[in-house]
Amino acid sequence: MLFVTKGKEKEMGFVVTQDLVKKLKDGLYDAKLKDIYVDESVLAYQQERYIKALESFEKIYGEKEVEIYSAPGRSEVGGNHTDHQFGKVLATSINLYAIAIVAKRDDDVIDLKSEGYERIIVSLSSFDPAKAEKGTSQALIQGVASKLKEEGYKIGGFEAYVTSDVLNGAGMSSSAAFEVLIGNILSGLYNDMKIDPVFLAQAGQYAENVYFGKPCGLMDQMDLIWRDIPRTGGLINIDFEDPQSPKIKKVEVDFEEYGHSLCIVDTKGSHADLTDDYAAIPYEMKKVANYFNQEALREVDKDDFYLNLPKIREILGDRAVLRAMHLFEENKRVDQQVKALEEGDFDTFKKLIKESGDSSFKYLQNVYSSHDLTNQSVSIGLAISDISLGDKGVSRVHGGGFAGTIQAFVPNDIVSMYKKNMEHVFGEGACHVLKVRPYGGMKVL
């Protein structure tokens, strides 16, 4: 039995859990694991992780024929909070993954156990967003399945054991990884992996907006599913001017060529109870757009915005104005970042990363919650990074913000020092030195 990627058909049917455990222990899948996770130093960990997941599935559901699916976390590089305004982003999937051991059922029930969480049961017999339990994994499953069914795709039940090393609630899109994982499982089990990846991303966004209750844009899901671009290492530039048909471009870059590593630091700030903070950003930006009778700020002429700025301040307040200013400049910065990388100008790229982070802090204002001013772990992380890196590297708030993680581009010769300093403040294992992933959401086996 072989691992499967990029639409290749399986050479055999489902494989029994114990057979997979034996093959993993015998090292038969080491080459494939290296291909997926990039970093050879993590192969032993990933092998052990897959074996443990298979054994956990068998303990709960019994020995069965299974398939394995996977979805990565993501790292946003540029375009902070622009996607929900039809903006531009620069992002990549990373080698932290959620994996699912899956067995098909003959009914319409999804029985899923995530490591560290209660087992959940979801019936696919009916869908009602009004009755969905907001903010739960059940809501995400219902939302994804309902969108697939609405578009005429087959859906059905399955049993799954899920384990993830994507940092939960840390700006690395753990919820998007879960949505993409569910979408790929339903695509594989019931639709021969033929559901369009862009639609899977849109289904994930729909689930989060309508069922889960978080008004996110489409960037997280898009970056996690786009597996059909040639895998030469690099980043993805997405333009959401037409959100139904976003333009996607691969940006070739290998940070190792520039002697830098991508580090993500978990500042241990919880994302719990921050939905209102997140929701206020697109709400206020859309209010500015509505002033010009437009749906999103991408449709507003920047010169008109500045000409009308005094009146907008009077009607909508200063924070909405500052957030709109961030949006206009951030879209421009994404283009500049792509240009710098394509021209091999890494110093300019780092300068633009720093500018993006400063704009998020000062204008977008998503580094800490105004409702809890005593807890500013992201601010502490940025301050320690500035002191540690000086003018050698750069750091910025990562993802949605308000709590969670920061991102840093760190010269390789000081990565150990940087990691030590950050973990002195935030605890052992807080600093993750990452690799850009070669694949998005996928059927692994």
Coordinates of C-alpha atoms in Angstrom, one line a residue:
M1 CA 0.0 0.0 0.0
L2 CA 1.4 3.4 -0.9
F3 CA 0.7 6.9 0.3
V4 CA -1.3 9.0 -2.1
T5 CA -0.9 12.6 -3.1
K6 CA -2.1 15.0 -5.8
G7 CA -5.0 12.9 -7.1
K8 CA -3.1 9.6 -7.7
E9 CA -5.4 6.6 -7.1
K10 CA -4.7 4.2 -4.4
E11 CA -3.1 1.0 -5.5
M12 CA -5.2 -1.1 -3.1
G13 CA -8.3 -0.5 -0.9
F14 CA -8.5 0.6 2.8
V15 CA -5.7 -0.8 5.1
V16 CA -6.4 -2.3 8.5
T17 CA -5.0 -0.2 11.4
Q18 CA -2.5 -2.9 12.7
D19 CA -1.1 -3.4 9.2
L20 CA -0.3 0.4 9.0
V21 CA 1.2 0.4 12.4
K22 CA 3.6 -2.4 11.4
K23 CA 4.6 -0.7 8.1
L24 CA 5.3 2.6 9.9
K25 CA 7.4 0.8 12.5
D26 CA 9.3 -0.9 9.7
G27 CA 10.1 2.4 8.1
L28 CA 8.2 1.8 4.9
Y29 CA 6.7 5.3 4.9
D30 CA 9.8 7.3 6.0
A31 CA 10.4 8.7 2.5
K32 CA 6.8 9.9 2.3
L33 CA 6.8 11.4 5.8
K34 CA 10.0 13.3 4.9
D35 CA 8.3 14.6 1.7
I36 CA 5.3 15.9 3.7
Y37 CA 7.1 17.3 6.8
V38 CA 10.3 18.5 5.0
D39 CA 12.4 18.5 8.1
E40 CA 14.3 15.1 8.5
S41 CA 14.8 15.8 12.2
V42 CA 11.0 15.4 12.9
L43 CA 10.6 12.0 11.2
A44 CA 10.9 10.0 14.3
Y45 CA 8.4 12.2 16.1
Q46 CA 5.9 12.0 13.1
Q47 CA 6.3 8.2 12.8
E48 CA 5.5 7.9 16.5
R49 CA 2.6 10.3 16.2
Y50 CA 1.0 8.3 13.4
I51 CA 1.4 5.1 15.2
K52 CA -0.1 6.5 18.4
A53 CA -3.0 8.0 16.4
L54 CA -3.7 4.6 14.8
E55 CA -3.6 2.8 18.1
S56 CA -5.8 5.5 19.7
F57 CA -8.4 5.0 16.9
E58 CA -8.3 1.3 17.4
K59 CA -8.8 1.6 21.1
I60 CA -11.9 3.7 20.6
Y61 CA -13.4 2.2 17.4
G62 CA -11.8 -1.2 17.1
E63 CA -9.5 -2.6 14.4
K64 CA -10.9 -1.4 11.1
E65 CA -10.0 -0.5 7.5
V66 CA -9.0 3.1 7.5
E67 CA -7.7 6.0 5.5
I68 CA -5.5 8.9 6.7
Y69 CA -6.1 12.6 6.0
S70 CA -4.1 15.6 6.9
A71 CA -4.3 19.5 6.9
P72 CA -1.6 21.9 7.9
G73 CA -1.4 25.0 10.0
R74 CA -0.7 28.3 8.2
S75 CA 1.6 31.3 8.6
E76 CA 0.4 34.6 7.4
V77 CA 3.4 36.7 6.1
G78 CA 1.6 39.8 4.7
G79 CA -1.9 41.1 4.3
N80 CA -3.0 41.1 8.0
H81 CA -6.8 41.3 8.1
T82 CA -7.3 42.1 4.4
D83 CA -9.0 39.0 3.0
H84 CA -12.5 39.9 4.4
Q85 CA -12.2 43.3 2.5
F86 CA -11.4 41.5 -0.8
G87 CA -7.7 42.4 -0.2
K88 CA -4.4 40.8 -0.9
V89 CA -2.4 38.3 1.2
L90 CA 0.9 36.5 1.3
A91 CA 0.9 33.3 3.3
T92 CA 2.1 29.7 3.5
S93 CA 1.2 26.4 5.0
I94 CA 3.7 25.1 7.5
N95 CA 4.9 21.7 8.7
L96 CA 2.6 21.6 11.7
Y97 CA -0.3 19.3 10.8
A98 CA -3.6 17.9 11.9
I99 CA -4.1 14.3 11.0
A100 CA -7.2 12.1 11.0
I101 CA -7.5 8.3 11.1
V102 CA -10.8 7.7 9.4
A103 CA -13.2 4.8 8.8
K104 CA -16.3 5.1 6.6
R105 CA -19.7 4.4 8.2
D106 CA -22.9 3.2 6.5
D107 CA -25.1 5.9 8.0
D108 CA -25.1 9.7 8.2
V109 CA -23.4 10.0 11.6
I110 CA -20.0 11.5 12.2
D111 CA -18.3 10.2 15.3
L112 CA -15.1 12.1 16.0
K113 CA -12.6 12.1 18.8
S114 CA -10.0 14.8 18.9
E115 CA -7.0 14.2 21.2
G116 CA -7.5 16.1 24.4
Y117 CA -11.2 16.8 23.8
E118 CA -14.5 15.1 24.4
R119 CA -15.8 12.7 21.7
I120 CA -18.5 14.3 19.6
I121 CA -21.4 12.9 17.6
V122 CA -22.9 14.9 14.7
S123 CA -25.9 13.8 12.6
L124 CA -26.1 14.8 9.0
S125 CA -29.8 14.2 8.7
S126 CA -30.7 17.9 9.0
F127 CA -29.0 21.3 9.0
D128 CA -30.1 24.4 10.7
P129 CA -27.5 27.2 11.4
A130 CA -29.8 28.8 14.0
K131 CA -29.6 25.6 16.1
A132 CA -25.9 25.1 15.7
E133 CA -23.9 25.4 18.9
K134 CA -21.8 28.4 18.2
G135 CA -18.0 28.2 18.7
T136 CA -17.8 24.4 18.7
S137 CA -16.3 21.8 16.5
Q138 CA -19.7 20.3 15.9
A139 CA -20.8 23.6 14.3
L140 CA -17.8 23.5 12.0
I141 CA -18.5 19.9 10.9
Q142 CA -22.2 20.8 10.3
G143 CA -21.3 23.9 8.3
V144 CA -18.8 22.2 6.0
A145 CA -21.1 19.2 5.4
S146 CA -24.1 21.4 4.7
K147 CA -22.3 23.5 2.2
L148 CA -21.1 20.4 0.3
K149 CA -24.6 19.0 0.3
E150 CA -26.0 22.3 -0.9
E151 CA -23.7 22.2 -3.9
G152 CA -24.8 18.6 -4.8
Y153 CA -21.8 16.7 -3.4
K154 CA -22.2 13.4 -1.6
I155 CA -21.8 13.4 2.2
G156 CA -22.0 10.6 4.8
G157 CA -20.9 9.3 8.1
F158 CA -17.4 8.3 9.3
E159 CA -15.5 7.6 12.5
A160 CA -12.3 9.6 13.1
Y161 CA -9.5 10.1 15.6
V162 CA -7.9 13.5 15.1
T163 CA -4.6 14.7 16.6
S164 CA -3.0 18.0 15.8
D165 CA 0.2 19.9 16.5
V166 CA -1.2 23.1 15.0
L167 CA -1.2 25.4 18.0
N168 CA -4.8 25.8 19.1
G169 CA -6.1 29.4 19.4
A170 CA -2.6 30.8 18.5
G171 CA -3.2 32.5 15.1
M172 CA -2.1 29.5 13.1
S173 CA -5.6 28.6 11.9
S174 CA -6.3 25.5 13.9
S175 CA -10.0 26.0 13.1
A176 CA -9.3 26.4 9.4
A177 CA -7.1 23.3 9.5
F178 CA -10.0 21.4 11.1
E179 CA -12.5 22.6 8.4
V180 CA -10.1 21.7 5.6
L181 CA -9.6 18.3 7.2
I182 CA -13.3 17.6 7.4
G183 CA -13.8 18.8 3.8
N184 CA -11.0 16.6 2.5
I185 CA -12.4 13.6 4.4
L186 CA -15.8 14.0 2.8
S187 CA -14.2 14.6 -0.6
G188 CA -12.1 11.4 -0.2
L189 CA -14.7 9.1 1.3
Y190 CA -17.7 10.1 -0.9
N191 CA -16.4 12.1 -3.9
D192 CA -13.2 10.4 -5.0
M193 CA -11.2 13.5 -3.9
K194 CA -12.7 15.4 -6.8
I195 CA -14.1 18.4 -4.9
D196 CA -12.5 21.6 -6.1
P197 CA -9.9 22.8 -3.5
V198 CA -11.2 26.4 -3.8
F199 CA -14.7 25.3 -3.0
L200 CA -13.4 23.3 0.0
A201 CA -11.9 26.6 1.3
Q202 CA -15.1 28.4 0.7
A203 CA -17.1 25.7 2.5
G204 CA -14.7 26.1 5.5
Q205 CA -15.3 29.9 5.5
Y206 CA -19.0 29.4 5.3
A207 CA -18.9 27.0 8.3
E208 CA -17.0 29.5 10.3
N209 CA -19.1 32.5 9.4
V210 CA -22.6 30.9 9.5
Y211 CA -22.4 28.0 11.9
F212 CA -19.4 28.7 14.2
G213 CA -20.2 32.5 14.4
K214 CA -16.8 34.0 13.5
P215 CA -16.8 36.5 10.6
C216 CA -13.4 35.4 9.2
G217 CA -12.2 36.0 5.6
L218 CA -11.1 33.3 3.2
M219 CA -7.3 33.4 3.6
D220 CA -6.8 30.7 6.2
Q221 CA -8.7 28.1 4.3
M222 CA -7.4 29.0 0.9
D223 CA -3.8 28.7 2.0
L224 CA -4.4 25.3 3.6
I225 CA -6.0 23.7 0.6
W226 CA -4.0 24.9 -2.4
R227 CA -2.0 21.8 -3.2
D228 CA -2.1 21.9 -7.0
I229 CA 0.6 24.5 -7.3
P230 CA 4.1 23.0 -8.1
R231 CA 5.8 22.2 -4.9
T232 CA 9.1 23.9 -5.1
G233 CA 9.0 25.6 -1.7
G234 CA 7.7 29.1 -1.3
L235 CA 4.7 31.2 -0.4
I236 CA 1.2 31.9 -1.9
N237 CA 0.1 35.3 -3.0
I238 CA -3.7 35.5 -3.1
D239 CA -5.8 38.3 -4.4
F240 CA -9.4 38.3 -3.2
E241 CA -10.7 41.1 -5.4
D242 CA -13.2 38.5 -6.7
P243 CA -13.8 36.3 -3.6
Q244 CA -15.6 33.7 -5.6
S245 CA -12.6 33.3 -7.9
P246 CA -9.5 34.4 -6.1
K247 CA -6.3 34.9 -8.1
I248 CA -3.5 32.7 -6.8
K249 CA 0.2 33.0 -7.5
K250 CA 3.2 31.0 -6.3
V251 CA 6.1 33.1 -5.0
E252 CA 9.3 31.2 -5.1
V253 CA 11.5 31.6 -2.0
D254 CA 13.7 29.5 0.1
F255 CA 14.5 31.2 3.4
E256 CA 17.5 29.0 3.8
E257 CA 19.1 30.7 0.8
Y258 CA 19.0 33.9 2.8
G259 CA 20.3 32.4 6.0
H260 CA 17.0 32.9 7.9
S261 CA 14.5 30.8 9.7
L262 CA 10.8 31.3 10.1
C263 CA 10.0 31.2 13.8
I264 CA 6.6 31.2 15.5
V265 CA 6.4 32.0 19.2
D266 CA 3.4 31.0 21.3
T267 CA 3.0 33.8 23.8
K268 CA 0.4 31.6 25.7
G269 CA -2.4 34.1 25.4
S270 CA -5.8 32.5 25.1
H271 CA -8.1 33.3 22.2
A272 CA -11.1 32.5 24.3
D273 CA -13.7 35.3 24.5
L274 CA -12.0 37.3 21.7
T275 CA -14.6 36.7 19.0
D276 CA -16.0 40.2 19.5
D277 CA -12.6 41.7 19.1
Y278 CA -12.1 39.9 15.8
A279 CA -15.6 40.7 14.6
A280 CA -15.1 44.4 15.2
I281 CA -12.3 44.6 12.6
P282 CA -14.3 43.6 9.5
Y283 CA -17.4 45.3 11.0
E284 CA -15.7 48.7 11.3
M285 CA -13.9 48.3 7.9
K286 CA -17.2 47.5 6.2
K287 CA -18.8 50.5 7.9
V288 CA -16.3 52.7 6.1
A289 CA -16.9 50.9 2.9
N290 CA -20.7 51.4 3.3
Y291 CA -20.1 55.1 3.7
F292 CA -19.2 55.0 0.0
N293 CA -22.0 52.6 -0.8
Q294 CA -19.6 49.7 -1.3
E295 CA -19.5 46.2 0.3
A296 CA -15.7 46.1 1.1
L297 CA -12.9 48.6 1.3
R298 CA -11.2 47.1 -1.7
E299 CA -13.9 48.7 -3.8
V300 CA -13.3 52.2 -2.3
D301 CA -11.0 54.7 -4.0
K302 CA -8.2 55.6 -1.5
D303 CA -8.2 59.3 -2.6
D304 CA -11.9 59.5 -1.9
F305 CA -11.4 58.0 1.5
Y306 CA -8.8 60.6 2.5
L307 CA -10.9 63.5 1.0
N308 CA -13.8 62.4 3.2
L309 CA -11.7 61.5 6.2
P310 CA -13.0 64.3 8.5
K311 CA -16.6 63.3 7.9
I312 CA -15.9 59.6 8.4
R313 CA -14.2 60.3 11.7
E314 CA -17.2 62.3 12.8
I315 CA -19.7 59.5 11.9
L316 CA -17.7 56.3 12.6
G317 CA -15.0 57.3 15.0
D318 CA -11.2 57.2 14.8
R319 CA -10.6 53.5 15.2
A320 CA -12.6 52.6 12.1
V321 CA -10.6 55.3 10.2
L322 CA -7.2 53.9 11.4
R323 CA -8.2 50.3 10.5
A324 CA -9.2 51.5 7.0
M325 CA -5.8 53.2 6.7
H326 CA -4.1 50.0 7.6
L327 CA -6.1 48.1 4.9
F328 CA -5.2 50.5 2.1
E329 CA -1.5 50.4 3.0
E330 CA -1.3 46.7 3.7
N331 CA -2.7 45.8 0.3
K332 CA 0.1 47.9 -1.2
R333 CA 2.7 46.3 1.0
V334 CA 1.7 42.8 -0.1
D335 CA 2.6 43.7 -3.7
Q336 CA 5.9 45.2 -2.5
Q337 CA 6.7 42.1 -0.5
V338 CA 6.1 39.8 -3.5
K339 CA 8.2 42.1 -5.7
A340 CA 11.1 42.1 -3.2
L341 CA 11.1 38.3 -3.0
E342 CA 10.9 37.8 -6.7
E343 CA 13.9 40.2 -7.1
G344 CA 15.8 38.4 -4.3
D345 CA 15.9 41.6 -2.1
F346 CA 15.5 40.0 1.3
D347 CA 16.5 43.1 3.2
T348 CA 13.6 45.0 1.7
F349 CA 11.3 42.1 2.3
K350 CA 12.2 42.1 6.0
K351 CA 11.7 45.9 6.2
L352 CA 8.2 45.4 4.8
I353 CA 7.4 42.7 7.3
K354 CA 8.4 45.1 10.1
E355 CA 6.2 47.9 8.5
S356 CA 3.3 45.5 8.4
G357 CA 3.7 44.5 12.0
D358 CA 3.9 48.2 13.1
S359 CA 0.8 49.0 11.1
S360 CA -1.1 46.1 12.8
F361 CA 0.0 47.4 16.2
K362 CA -0.7 51.1 15.7
Y363 CA -3.5 51.3 13.2
L364 CA -5.3 47.9 13.0
Q365 CA -4.8 47.6 16.8
N366 CA -5.0 43.8 17.1
V367 CA -2.1 43.2 19.4
Y368 CA -4.0 43.1 22.6
S369 CA -7.7 43.3 23.6
S370 CA -9.0 46.7 24.8
H371 CA -11.2 44.7 27.1
D372 CA -8.3 43.2 29.0
L373 CA -5.4 45.7 29.2
T374 CA -3.5 43.8 31.9
N375 CA -2.8 40.8 29.6
Q376 CA -0.5 41.8 26.7
S377 CA 1.5 38.7 26.0
V378 CA 1.9 39.5 22.3
S379 CA 3.3 42.9 23.1
I380 CA 5.8 41.3 25.5
G381 CA 6.8 38.9 22.8
L382 CA 7.4 41.7 20.3
A383 CA 9.3 43.7 22.8
I384 CA 11.6 40.7 23.7
S385 CA 12.1 40.0 20.0
D386 CA 13.1 43.6 19.3
I387 CA 15.7 43.4 22.1
S388 CA 17.0 40.0 21.0
L389 CA 17.1 40.6 17.2
G390 CA 18.2 44.2 17.1
D391 CA 18.5 45.1 13.4
K392 CA 19.3 41.6 12.3
G393 CA 15.8 40.1 12.2
V394 CA 12.2 41.2 12.4
S395 CA 9.0 40.2 14.2
R396 CA 5.3 41.0 14.0
V397 CA 1.9 39.9 15.4
H398 CA 0.8 36.7 13.7
G399 CA -2.6 35.9 12.3
G400 CA -5.8 37.3 13.8
G401 CA -4.0 38.8 16.7
F402 CA -5.1 40.0 20.2
A403 CA -3.5 36.9 21.7
G404 CA -1.5 33.8 20.6
T405 CA 1.6 34.0 18.5
I406 CA 4.1 36.3 16.9
Q407 CA 6.1 35.6 13.8
A408 CA 9.8 36.3 13.4
F409 CA 12.4 36.0 10.6
V410 CA 15.6 35.2 12.4
P411 CA 19.2 34.8 11.0
N412 CA 20.2 31.2 11.4
D413 CA 23.3 32.0 13.4
I414 CA 21.2 33.5 16.2
V415 CA 18.2 31.2 16.1
S416 CA 19.4 29.3 19.2
M417 CA 19.8 32.5 21.2
Y418 CA 16.4 33.8 20.0
K419 CA 14.7 30.5 20.9
K420 CA 16.4 30.5 24.4
N421 CA 15.3 34.1 25.1
M422 CA 11.7 33.5 24.0
E423 CA 11.3 30.3 26.0
H424 CA 12.8 31.9 29.1
V425 CA 9.8 34.2 29.0
F426 CA 7.1 31.9 27.6
G427 CA 8.2 28.5 28.6
E428 CA 9.9 25.5 27.0
G429 CA 8.7 24.6 23.6
A430 CA 7.1 28.1 23.0
C431 CA 9.4 28.9 20.0
H432 CA 8.8 26.8 16.9
V433 CA 11.4 26.9 14.1
L434 CA 9.3 26.0 11.1
K435 CA 9.6 24.8 7.5
V436 CA 7.4 25.8 4.6
R437 CA 5.2 22.8 3.7
P438 CA 5.0 21.3 0.3
Y439 CA 1.3 20.3 0.5
G440 CA -2.0 21.7 1.7
G441 CA -5.0 19.6 2.8
M442 CA -4.6 16.1 1.4
K443 CA -5.4 12.5 1.6
V444 CA -2.2 10.9 3.0
L445 CA -3.2 7.3 2.6

